[in-house]
mmCIF file of C-alpha atoms in Angstrom:
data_model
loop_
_atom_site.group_PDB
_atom_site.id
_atom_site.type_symbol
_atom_site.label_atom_id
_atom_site.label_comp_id
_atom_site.label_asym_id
_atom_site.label_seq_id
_atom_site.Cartn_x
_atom_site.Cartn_y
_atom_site.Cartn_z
ATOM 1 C CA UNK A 13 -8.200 -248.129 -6.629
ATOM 2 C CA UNK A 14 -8.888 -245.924 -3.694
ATOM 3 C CA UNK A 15 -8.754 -248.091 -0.968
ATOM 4 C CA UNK A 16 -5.230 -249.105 -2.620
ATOM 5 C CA UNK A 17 -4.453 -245.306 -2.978
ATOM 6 C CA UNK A 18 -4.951 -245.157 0.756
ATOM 7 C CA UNK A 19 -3.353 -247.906 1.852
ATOM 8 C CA UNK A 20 -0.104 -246.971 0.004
ATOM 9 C CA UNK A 21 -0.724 -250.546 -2.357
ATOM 10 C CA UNK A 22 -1.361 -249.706 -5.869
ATOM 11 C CA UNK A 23 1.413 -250.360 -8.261
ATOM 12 C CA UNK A 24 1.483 -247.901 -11.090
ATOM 13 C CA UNK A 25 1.886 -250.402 -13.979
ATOM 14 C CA UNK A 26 -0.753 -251.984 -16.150
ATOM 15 C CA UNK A 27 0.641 -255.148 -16.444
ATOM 16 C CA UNK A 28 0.658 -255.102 -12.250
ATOM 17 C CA UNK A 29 4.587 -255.678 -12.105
ATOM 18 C CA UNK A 30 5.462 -254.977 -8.453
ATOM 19 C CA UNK A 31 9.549 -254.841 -9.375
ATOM 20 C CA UNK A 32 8.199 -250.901 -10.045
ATOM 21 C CA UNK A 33 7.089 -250.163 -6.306
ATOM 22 C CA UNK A 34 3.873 -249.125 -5.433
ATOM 23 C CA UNK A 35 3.025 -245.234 -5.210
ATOM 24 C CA UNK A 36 2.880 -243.763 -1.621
ATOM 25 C CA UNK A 37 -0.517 -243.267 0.938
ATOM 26 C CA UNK A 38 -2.821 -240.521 0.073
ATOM 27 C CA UNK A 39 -5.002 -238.640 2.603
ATOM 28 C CA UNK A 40 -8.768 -238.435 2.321
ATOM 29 C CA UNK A 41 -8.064 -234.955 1.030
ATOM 30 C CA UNK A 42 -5.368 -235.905 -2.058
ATOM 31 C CA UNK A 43 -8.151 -238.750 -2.520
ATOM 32 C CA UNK A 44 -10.753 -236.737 -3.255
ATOM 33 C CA UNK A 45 -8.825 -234.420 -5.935
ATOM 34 C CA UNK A 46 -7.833 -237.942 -7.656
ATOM 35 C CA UNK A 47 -11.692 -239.326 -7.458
ATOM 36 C CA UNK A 48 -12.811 -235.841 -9.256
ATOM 37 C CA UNK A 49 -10.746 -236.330 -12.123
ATOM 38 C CA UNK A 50 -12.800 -239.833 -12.472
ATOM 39 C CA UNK A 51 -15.929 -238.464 -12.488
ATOM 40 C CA UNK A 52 -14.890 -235.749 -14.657
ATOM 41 C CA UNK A 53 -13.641 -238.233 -16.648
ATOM 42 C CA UNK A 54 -16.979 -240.214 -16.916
ATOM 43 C CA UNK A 55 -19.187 -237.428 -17.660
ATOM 44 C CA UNK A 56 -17.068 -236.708 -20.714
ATOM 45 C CA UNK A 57 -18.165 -239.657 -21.848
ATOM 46 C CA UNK A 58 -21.509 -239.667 -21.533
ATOM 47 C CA UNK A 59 -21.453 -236.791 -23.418
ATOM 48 C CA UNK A 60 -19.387 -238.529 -26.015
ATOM 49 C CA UNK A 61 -21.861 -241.347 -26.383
ATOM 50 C CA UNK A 62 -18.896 -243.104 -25.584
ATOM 51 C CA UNK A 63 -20.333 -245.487 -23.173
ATOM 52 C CA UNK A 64 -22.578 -247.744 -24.927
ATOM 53 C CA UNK A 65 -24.899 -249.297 -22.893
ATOM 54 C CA UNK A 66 -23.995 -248.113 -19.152
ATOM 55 C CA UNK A 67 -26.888 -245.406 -18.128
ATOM 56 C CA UNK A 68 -25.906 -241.975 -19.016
ATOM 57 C CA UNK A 69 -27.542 -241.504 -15.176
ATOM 58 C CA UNK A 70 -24.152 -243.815 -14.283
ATOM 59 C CA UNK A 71 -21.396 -242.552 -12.761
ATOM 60 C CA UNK A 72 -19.175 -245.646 -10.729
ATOM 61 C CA UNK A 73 -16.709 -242.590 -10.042
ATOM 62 C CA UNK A 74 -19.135 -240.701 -8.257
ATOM 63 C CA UNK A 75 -20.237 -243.639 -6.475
ATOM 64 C CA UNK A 76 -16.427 -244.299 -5.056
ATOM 65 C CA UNK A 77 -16.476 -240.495 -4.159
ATOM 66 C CA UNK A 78 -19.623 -240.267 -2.276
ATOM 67 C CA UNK A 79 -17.970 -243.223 0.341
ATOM 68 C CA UNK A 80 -15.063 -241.009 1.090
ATOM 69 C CA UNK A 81 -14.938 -239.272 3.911
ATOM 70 C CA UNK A 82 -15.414 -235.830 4.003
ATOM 71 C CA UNK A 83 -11.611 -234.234 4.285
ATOM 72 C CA UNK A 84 -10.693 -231.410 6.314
ATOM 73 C CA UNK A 85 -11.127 -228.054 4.512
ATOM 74 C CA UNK A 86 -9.481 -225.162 4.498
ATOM 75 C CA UNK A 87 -11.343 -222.040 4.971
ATOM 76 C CA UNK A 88 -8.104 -219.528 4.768
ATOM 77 C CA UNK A 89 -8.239 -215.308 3.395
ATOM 78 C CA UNK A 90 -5.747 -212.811 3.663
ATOM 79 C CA UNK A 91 -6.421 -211.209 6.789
ATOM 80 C CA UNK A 92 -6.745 -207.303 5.781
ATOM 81 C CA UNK A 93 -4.554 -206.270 8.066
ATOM 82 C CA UNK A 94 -1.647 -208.476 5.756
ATOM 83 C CA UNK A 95 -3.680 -207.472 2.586
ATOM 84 C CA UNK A 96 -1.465 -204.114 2.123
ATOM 85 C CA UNK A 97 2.098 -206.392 2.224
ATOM 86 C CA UNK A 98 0.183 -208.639 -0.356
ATOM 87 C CA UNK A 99 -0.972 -205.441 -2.536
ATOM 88 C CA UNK A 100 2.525 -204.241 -2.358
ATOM 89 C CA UNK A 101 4.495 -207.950 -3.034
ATOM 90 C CA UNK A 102 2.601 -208.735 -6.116
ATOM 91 C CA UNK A 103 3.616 -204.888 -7.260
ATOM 92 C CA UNK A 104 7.084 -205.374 -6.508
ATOM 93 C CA UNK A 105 7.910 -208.636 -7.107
ATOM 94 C CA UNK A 106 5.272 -210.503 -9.253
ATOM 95 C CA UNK A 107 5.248 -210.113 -13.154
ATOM 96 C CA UNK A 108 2.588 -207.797 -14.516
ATOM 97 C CA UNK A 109 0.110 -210.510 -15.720
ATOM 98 C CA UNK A 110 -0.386 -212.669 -12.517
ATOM 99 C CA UNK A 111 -0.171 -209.184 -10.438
ATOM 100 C CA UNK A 112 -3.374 -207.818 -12.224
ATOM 101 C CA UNK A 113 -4.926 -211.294 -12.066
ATOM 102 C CA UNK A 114 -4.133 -211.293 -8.205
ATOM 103 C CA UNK A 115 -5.610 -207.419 -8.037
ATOM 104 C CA UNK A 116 -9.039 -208.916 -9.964
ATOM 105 C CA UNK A 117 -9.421 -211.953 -7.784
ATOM 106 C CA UNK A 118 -9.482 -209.269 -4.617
ATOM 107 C CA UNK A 119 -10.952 -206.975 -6.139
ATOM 108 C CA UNK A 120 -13.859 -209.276 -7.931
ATOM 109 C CA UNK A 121 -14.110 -212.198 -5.609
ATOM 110 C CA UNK A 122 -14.698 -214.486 -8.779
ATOM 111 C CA UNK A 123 -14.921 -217.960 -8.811
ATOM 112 C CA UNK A 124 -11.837 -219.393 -10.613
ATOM 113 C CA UNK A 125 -12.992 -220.141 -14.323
ATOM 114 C CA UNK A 126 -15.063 -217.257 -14.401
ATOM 115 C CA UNK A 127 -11.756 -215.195 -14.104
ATOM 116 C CA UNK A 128 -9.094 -217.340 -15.834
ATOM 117 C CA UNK A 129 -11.730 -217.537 -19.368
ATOM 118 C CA UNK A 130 -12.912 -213.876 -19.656
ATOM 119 C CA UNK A 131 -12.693 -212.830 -23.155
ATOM 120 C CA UNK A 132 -12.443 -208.876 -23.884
ATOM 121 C CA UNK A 133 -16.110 -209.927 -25.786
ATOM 122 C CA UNK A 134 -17.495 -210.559 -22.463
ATOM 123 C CA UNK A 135 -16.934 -206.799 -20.859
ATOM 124 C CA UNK A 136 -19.547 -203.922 -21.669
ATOM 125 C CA UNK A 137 -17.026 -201.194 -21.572
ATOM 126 C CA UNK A 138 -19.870 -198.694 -21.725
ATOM 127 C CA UNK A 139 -21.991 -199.841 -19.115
ATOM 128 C CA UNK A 140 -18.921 -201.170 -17.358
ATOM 129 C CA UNK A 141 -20.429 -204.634 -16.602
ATOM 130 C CA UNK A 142 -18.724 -208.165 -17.436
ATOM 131 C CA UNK A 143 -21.543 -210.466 -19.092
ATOM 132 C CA UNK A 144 -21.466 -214.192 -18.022
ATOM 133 C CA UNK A 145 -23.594 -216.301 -19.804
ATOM 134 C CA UNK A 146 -25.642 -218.118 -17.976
ATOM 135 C CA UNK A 147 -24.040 -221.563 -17.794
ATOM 136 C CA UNK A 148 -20.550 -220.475 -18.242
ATOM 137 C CA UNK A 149 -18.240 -222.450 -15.738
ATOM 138 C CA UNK A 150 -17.950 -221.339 -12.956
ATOM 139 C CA UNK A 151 -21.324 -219.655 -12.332
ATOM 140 C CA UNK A 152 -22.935 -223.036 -10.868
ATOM 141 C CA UNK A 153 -26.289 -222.420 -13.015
ATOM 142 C CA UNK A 154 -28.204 -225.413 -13.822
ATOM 143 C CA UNK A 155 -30.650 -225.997 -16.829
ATOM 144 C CA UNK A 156 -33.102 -227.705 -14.719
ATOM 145 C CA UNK A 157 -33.009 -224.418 -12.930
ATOM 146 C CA UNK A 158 -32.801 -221.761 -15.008
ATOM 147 C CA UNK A 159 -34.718 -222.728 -18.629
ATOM 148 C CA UNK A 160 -33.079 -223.592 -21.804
ATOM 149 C CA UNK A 161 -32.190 -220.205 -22.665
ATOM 150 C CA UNK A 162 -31.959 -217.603 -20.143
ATOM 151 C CA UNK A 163 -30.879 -213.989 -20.078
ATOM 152 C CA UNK A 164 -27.227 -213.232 -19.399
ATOM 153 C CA UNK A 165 -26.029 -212.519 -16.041
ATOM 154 C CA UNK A 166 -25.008 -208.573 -15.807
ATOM 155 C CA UNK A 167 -22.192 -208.440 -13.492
ATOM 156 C CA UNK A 168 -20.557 -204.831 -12.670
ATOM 157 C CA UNK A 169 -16.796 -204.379 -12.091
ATOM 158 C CA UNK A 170 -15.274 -201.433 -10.443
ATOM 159 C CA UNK A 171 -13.642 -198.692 -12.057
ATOM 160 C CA UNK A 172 -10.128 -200.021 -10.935
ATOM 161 C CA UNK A 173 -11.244 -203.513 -12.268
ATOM 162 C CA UNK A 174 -12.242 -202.030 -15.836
ATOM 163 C CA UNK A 175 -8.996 -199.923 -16.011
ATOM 164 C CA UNK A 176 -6.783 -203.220 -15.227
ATOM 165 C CA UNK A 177 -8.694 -205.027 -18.150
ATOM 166 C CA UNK A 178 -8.715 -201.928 -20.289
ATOM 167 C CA UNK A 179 -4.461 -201.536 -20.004
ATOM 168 C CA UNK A 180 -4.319 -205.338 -20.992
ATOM 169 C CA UNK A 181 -6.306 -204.832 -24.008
ATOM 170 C CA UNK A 182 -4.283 -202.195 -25.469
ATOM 171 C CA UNK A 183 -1.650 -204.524 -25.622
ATOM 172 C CA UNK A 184 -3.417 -207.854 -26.751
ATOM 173 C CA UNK A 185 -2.332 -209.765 -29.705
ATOM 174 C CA UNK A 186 -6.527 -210.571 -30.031
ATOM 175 C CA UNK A 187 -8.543 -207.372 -28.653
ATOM 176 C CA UNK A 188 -11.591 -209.810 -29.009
ATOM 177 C CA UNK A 189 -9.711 -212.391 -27.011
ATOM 178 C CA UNK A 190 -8.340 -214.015 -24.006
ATOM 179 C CA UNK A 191 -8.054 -211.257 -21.469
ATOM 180 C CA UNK A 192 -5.149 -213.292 -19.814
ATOM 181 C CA UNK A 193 -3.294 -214.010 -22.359
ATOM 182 C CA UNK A 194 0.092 -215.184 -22.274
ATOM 183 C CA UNK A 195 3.166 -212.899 -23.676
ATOM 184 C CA UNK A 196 4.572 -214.217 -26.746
ATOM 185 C CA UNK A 197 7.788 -216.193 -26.634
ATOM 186 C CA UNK A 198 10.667 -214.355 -28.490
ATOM 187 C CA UNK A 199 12.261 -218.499 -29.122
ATOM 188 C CA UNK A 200 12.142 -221.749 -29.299
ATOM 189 C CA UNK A 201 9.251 -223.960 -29.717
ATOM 190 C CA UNK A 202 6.971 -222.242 -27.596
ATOM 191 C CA UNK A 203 7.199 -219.331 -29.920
ATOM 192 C CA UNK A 204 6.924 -221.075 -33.002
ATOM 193 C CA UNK A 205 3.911 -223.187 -31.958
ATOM 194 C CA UNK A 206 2.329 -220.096 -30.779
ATOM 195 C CA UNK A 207 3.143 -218.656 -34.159
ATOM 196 C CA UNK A 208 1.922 -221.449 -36.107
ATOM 197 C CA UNK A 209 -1.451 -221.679 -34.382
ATOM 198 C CA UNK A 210 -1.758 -218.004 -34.801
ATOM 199 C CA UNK A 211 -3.314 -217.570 -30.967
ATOM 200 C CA UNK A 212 -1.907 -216.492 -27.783
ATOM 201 C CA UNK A 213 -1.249 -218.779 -25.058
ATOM 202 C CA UNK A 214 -3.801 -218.523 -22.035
ATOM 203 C CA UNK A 215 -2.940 -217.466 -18.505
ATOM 204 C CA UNK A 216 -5.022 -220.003 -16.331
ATOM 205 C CA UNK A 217 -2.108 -221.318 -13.220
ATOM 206 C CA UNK A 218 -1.015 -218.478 -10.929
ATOM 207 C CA UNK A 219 0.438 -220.257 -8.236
ATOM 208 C CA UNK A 220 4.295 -220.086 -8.826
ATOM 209 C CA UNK A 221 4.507 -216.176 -9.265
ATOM 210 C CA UNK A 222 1.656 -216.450 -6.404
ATOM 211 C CA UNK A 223 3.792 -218.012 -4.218
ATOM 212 C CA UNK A 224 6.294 -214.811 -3.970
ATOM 213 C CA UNK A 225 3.595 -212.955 -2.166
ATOM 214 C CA UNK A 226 2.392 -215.794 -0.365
ATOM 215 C CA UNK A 227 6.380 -215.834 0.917
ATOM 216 C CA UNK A 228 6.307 -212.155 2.097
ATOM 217 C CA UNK A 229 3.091 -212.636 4.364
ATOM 218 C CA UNK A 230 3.920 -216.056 5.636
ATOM 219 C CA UNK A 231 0.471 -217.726 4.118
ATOM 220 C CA UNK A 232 -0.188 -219.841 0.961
ATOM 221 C CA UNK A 233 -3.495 -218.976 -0.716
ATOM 222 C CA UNK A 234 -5.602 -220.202 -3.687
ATOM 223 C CA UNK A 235 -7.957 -218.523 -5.562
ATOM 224 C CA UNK A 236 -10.998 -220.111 -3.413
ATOM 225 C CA UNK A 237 -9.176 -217.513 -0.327
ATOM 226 C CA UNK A 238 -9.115 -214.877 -2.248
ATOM 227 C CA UNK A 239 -12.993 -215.391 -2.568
ATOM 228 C CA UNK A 240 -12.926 -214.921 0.920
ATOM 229 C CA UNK A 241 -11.129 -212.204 1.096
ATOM 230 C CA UNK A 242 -13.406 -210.306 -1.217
ATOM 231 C CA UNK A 243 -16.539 -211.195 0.963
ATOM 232 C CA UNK A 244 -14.259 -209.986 4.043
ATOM 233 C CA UNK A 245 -13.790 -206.825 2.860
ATOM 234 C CA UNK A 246 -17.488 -206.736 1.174
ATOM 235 C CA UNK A 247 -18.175 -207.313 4.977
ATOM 236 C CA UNK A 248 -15.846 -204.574 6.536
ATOM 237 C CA UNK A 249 -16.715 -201.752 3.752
ATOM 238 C CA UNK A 250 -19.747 -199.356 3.362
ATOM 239 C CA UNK A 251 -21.590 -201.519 0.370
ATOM 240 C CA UNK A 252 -24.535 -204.099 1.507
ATOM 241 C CA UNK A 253 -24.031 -206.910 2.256
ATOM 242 C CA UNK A 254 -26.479 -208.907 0.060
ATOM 243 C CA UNK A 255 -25.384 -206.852 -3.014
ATOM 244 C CA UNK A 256 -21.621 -208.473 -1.950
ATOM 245 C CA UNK A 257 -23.491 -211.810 -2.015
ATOM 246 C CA UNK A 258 -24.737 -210.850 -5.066
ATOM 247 C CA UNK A 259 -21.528 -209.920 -6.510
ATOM 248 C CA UNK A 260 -20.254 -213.209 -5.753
ATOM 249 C CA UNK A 261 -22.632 -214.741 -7.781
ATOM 250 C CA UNK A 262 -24.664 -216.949 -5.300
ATOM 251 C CA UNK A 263 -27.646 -217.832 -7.053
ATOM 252 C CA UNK A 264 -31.380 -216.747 -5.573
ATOM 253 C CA UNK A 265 -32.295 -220.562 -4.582
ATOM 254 C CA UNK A 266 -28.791 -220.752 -2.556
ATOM 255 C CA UNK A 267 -29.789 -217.205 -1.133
ATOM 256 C CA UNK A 268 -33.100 -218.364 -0.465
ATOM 257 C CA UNK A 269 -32.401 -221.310 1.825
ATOM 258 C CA UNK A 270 -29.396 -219.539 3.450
ATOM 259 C CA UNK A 271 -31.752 -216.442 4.340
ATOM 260 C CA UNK A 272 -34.998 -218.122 4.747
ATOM 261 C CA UNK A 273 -35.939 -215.180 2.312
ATOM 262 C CA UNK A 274 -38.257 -215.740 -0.849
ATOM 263 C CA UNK A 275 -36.201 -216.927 -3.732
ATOM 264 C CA UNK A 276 -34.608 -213.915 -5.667
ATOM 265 C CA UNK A 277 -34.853 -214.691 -9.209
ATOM 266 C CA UNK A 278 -31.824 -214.186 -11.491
ATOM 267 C CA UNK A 279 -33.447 -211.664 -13.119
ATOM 268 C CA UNK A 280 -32.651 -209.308 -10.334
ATOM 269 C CA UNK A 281 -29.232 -209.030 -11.129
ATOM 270 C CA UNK A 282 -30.588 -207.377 -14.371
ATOM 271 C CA UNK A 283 -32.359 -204.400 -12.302
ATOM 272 C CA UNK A 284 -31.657 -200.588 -12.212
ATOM 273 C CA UNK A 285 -31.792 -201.435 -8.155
ATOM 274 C CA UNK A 286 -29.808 -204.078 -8.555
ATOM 275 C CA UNK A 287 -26.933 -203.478 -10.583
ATOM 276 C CA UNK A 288 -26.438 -200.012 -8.699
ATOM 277 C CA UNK A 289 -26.213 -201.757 -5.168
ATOM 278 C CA UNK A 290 -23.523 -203.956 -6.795
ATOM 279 C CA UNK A 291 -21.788 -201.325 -8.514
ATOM 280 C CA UNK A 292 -21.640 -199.096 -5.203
ATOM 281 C CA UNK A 293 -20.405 -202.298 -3.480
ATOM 282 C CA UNK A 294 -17.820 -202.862 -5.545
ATOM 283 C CA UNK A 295 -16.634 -199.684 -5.362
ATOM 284 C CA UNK A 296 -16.949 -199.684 -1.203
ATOM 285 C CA UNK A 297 -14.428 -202.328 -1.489
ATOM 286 C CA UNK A 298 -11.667 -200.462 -3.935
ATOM 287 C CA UNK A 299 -12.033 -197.477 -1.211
ATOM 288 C CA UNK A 300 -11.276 -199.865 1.392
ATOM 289 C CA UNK A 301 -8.625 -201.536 -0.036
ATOM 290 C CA UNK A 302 -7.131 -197.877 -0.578
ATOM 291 C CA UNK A 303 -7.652 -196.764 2.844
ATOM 292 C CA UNK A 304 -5.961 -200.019 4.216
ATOM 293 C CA UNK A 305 -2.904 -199.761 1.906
ATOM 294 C CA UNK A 306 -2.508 -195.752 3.357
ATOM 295 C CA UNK A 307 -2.394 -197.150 7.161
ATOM 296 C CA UNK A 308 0.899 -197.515 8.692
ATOM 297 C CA UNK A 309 1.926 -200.833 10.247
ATOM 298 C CA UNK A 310 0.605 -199.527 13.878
ATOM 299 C CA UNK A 311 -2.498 -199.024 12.445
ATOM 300 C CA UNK A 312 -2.753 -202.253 10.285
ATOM 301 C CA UNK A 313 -2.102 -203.957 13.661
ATOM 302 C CA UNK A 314 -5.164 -202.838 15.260
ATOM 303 C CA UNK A 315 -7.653 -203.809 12.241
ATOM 304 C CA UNK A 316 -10.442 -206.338 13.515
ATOM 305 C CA UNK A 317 -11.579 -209.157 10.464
ATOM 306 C CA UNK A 318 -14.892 -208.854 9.855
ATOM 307 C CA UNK A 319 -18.168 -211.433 11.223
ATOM 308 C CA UNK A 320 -19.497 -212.882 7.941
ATOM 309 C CA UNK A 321 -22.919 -212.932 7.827
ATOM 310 C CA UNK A 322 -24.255 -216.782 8.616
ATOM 311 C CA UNK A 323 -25.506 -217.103 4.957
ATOM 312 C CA UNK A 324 -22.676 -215.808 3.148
ATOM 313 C CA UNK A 325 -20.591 -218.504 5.652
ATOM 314 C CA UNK A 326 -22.841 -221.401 4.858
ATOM 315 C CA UNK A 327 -22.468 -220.893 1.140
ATOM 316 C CA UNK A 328 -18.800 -220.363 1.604
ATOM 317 C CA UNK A 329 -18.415 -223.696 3.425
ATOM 318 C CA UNK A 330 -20.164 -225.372 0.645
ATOM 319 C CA UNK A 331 -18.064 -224.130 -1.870
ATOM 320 C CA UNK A 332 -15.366 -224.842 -0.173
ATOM 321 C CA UNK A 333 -15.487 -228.299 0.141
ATOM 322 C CA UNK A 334 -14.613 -228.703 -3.399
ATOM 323 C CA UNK A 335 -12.978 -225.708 -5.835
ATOM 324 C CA UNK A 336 -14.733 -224.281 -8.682
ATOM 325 C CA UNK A 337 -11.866 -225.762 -10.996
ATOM 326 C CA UNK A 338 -12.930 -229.465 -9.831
ATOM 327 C CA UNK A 339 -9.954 -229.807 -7.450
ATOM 328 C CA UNK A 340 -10.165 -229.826 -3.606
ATOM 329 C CA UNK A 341 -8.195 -226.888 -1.732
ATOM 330 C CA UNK A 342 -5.994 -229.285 0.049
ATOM 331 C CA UNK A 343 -3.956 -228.298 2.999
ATOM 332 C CA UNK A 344 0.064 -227.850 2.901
ATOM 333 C CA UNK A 345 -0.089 -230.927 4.313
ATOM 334 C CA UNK A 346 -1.861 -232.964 1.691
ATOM 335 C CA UNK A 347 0.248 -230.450 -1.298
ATOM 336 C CA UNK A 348 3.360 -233.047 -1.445
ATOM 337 C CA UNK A 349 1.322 -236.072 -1.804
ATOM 338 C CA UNK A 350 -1.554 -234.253 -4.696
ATOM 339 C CA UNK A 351 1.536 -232.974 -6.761
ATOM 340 C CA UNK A 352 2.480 -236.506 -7.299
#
């Protein structure tokens, strides 16, 4: 199927009937988004017991995947000398939902499905910390790892974060619920299958109202760069730099081997020491942000990026050669083609 997929040769019919034409040549990188939803796909099963008598250890998806070639990745941010005209774009022209989802991915540096399934449940208002467990999506824990039934992870959010969440919850149809929740429909279907099924719809695909701000700074971002952008400005602020690392949830063996340090155990992120190096580092980076959107443009034009530490750009690279959310972070290039 690849190699068709590739060669511009596979007919999109069952029944093979050519009369339908066949669907255009994919790049390696639109090849590899297509190739995850098969090995999604498989594991599924597994789980399912769906797959009697194939090795649960099997995965003929994965297999394809591992012979493609590595694509090209991109490894984009918002530079912070744009990041005011962003700030100010998704104020003026974004709606109020995907704005203060845009403000948290800055302002958190969160991996996608950590963000897009917070529940108000998951925040410690008092101690001001969101709580992950452990092998939530998106936090790239594994049992093997870890133990069958480990401690929480005890992440702290700024003050700006926690008021963002705290205005959203004042207005939630389910104060226990979906933090990004979708506004009700006033008519329609929408609204009366959201009324029938008595839940709000979920927030989870920014990239339409996203693209307004992208418009106004002349770059297209994903989530993934806005990771990047946090650990910029975790670079360029007063906070430390491994308490930024920290932040961004990179575990102690991924640490470990980028640092050549001993392996930091999760439990640190659990430690007086700990959570108040995060929790001044998180609030380094609201102060900077501030002090950036106060320049003028004169000034904004003089701001250097910041040099990554190697580790935090090794673990970056990794991630970035495949999304948290399973898809690649294709290229405009390769957009056209992984639409279709």
């Amino acid at each position: 199927m690849l190699e068709k997929l590739r060669e511009g040769t596979l007919v999109p019919s069952l029944d093979g009937d050519k009369s339908k034409g066949t669907l255009p040549k994919l790049r390696e990188a639109t090849l590899y988004g297509v190739i995850n939803v098969g090995v999604n796909l498989y594991e599924v099963a597994h789980k399912r017991k769906a797959l009697k008598g194939m090795d649960r250890a099997k995965n003929p998806a994965r297999e394809a995947k591992d012979a493609l070639k590595k694509p090209n990745v991109r490894r984009s941010r918002i530079p912070l000398s744009k990041l005011p005209a962003a700030w100010r774009a998704a104020d003026q022209l974004v709606s109020p939902w995907w704005r203060d989802m845009f403000y948290c991915f800055v302002l958190t540096g969160l991996r996608r499905n950590l963000m897009v399934e917070m529940q108000f449940t998951d925040i410690d208002w008092k101690a001001g910390v969101y709580v992950i467990p452990m092998y939530r999506e998106g936090t790239k824990r594994r049992r093997e790892k870890e133990g069958a039934d480990p401690p929480p992870i005890y992440l702290p959010l700024s003050r700006r974060v926690l008021g963002i969440l705290q205005a959203r919850r004042r207005f939630a149809p389910n104060p226990d619920g979906p933090v990004w929740y979708s506004p009700r429909p006033t008519r329609g279907k929408a609204a009366k299958k959201q009324t029938d099924e008595k839940r709000p719809a979920v927030l989870t695909d920014a990239r339409a109202s996203w693209s307004l701000i992208a418009d106004q700074i002349d770059l297209r971002f994903t989530p993934q760069d806005l990771r990047r952008t946090f650990a910029n400005l975790g670079a360029a602020s007063k906070g430390e730099v491994m308490a930024v690392s920290l932040l961004m949830l990179h575990s102690g063996q991924t640490l470990a081997k980028a640092t050549g340090i001993p392996e930091i155990t999760v439990d640190y992120f659990g430690t007086p020491e700990a959570q108040d190096k995060m929790r001044f580092a998180a609030e380094a980076i609201v102060e900077l942000v501030d002090k950036l959107l106060a320049m003028e443009d004169a000034e904004l034009a003089k701001v250097r990026e910041p040099q990554l530490p190697q580790y935090i750009e090794e673990v970056l690279k990794a991630e970035e050669v495949e999304s948290s959310d399973g898809e690649l972070d294709i290229g405009e290039e390769d957009s056209a083609d992984y639409e279709k």
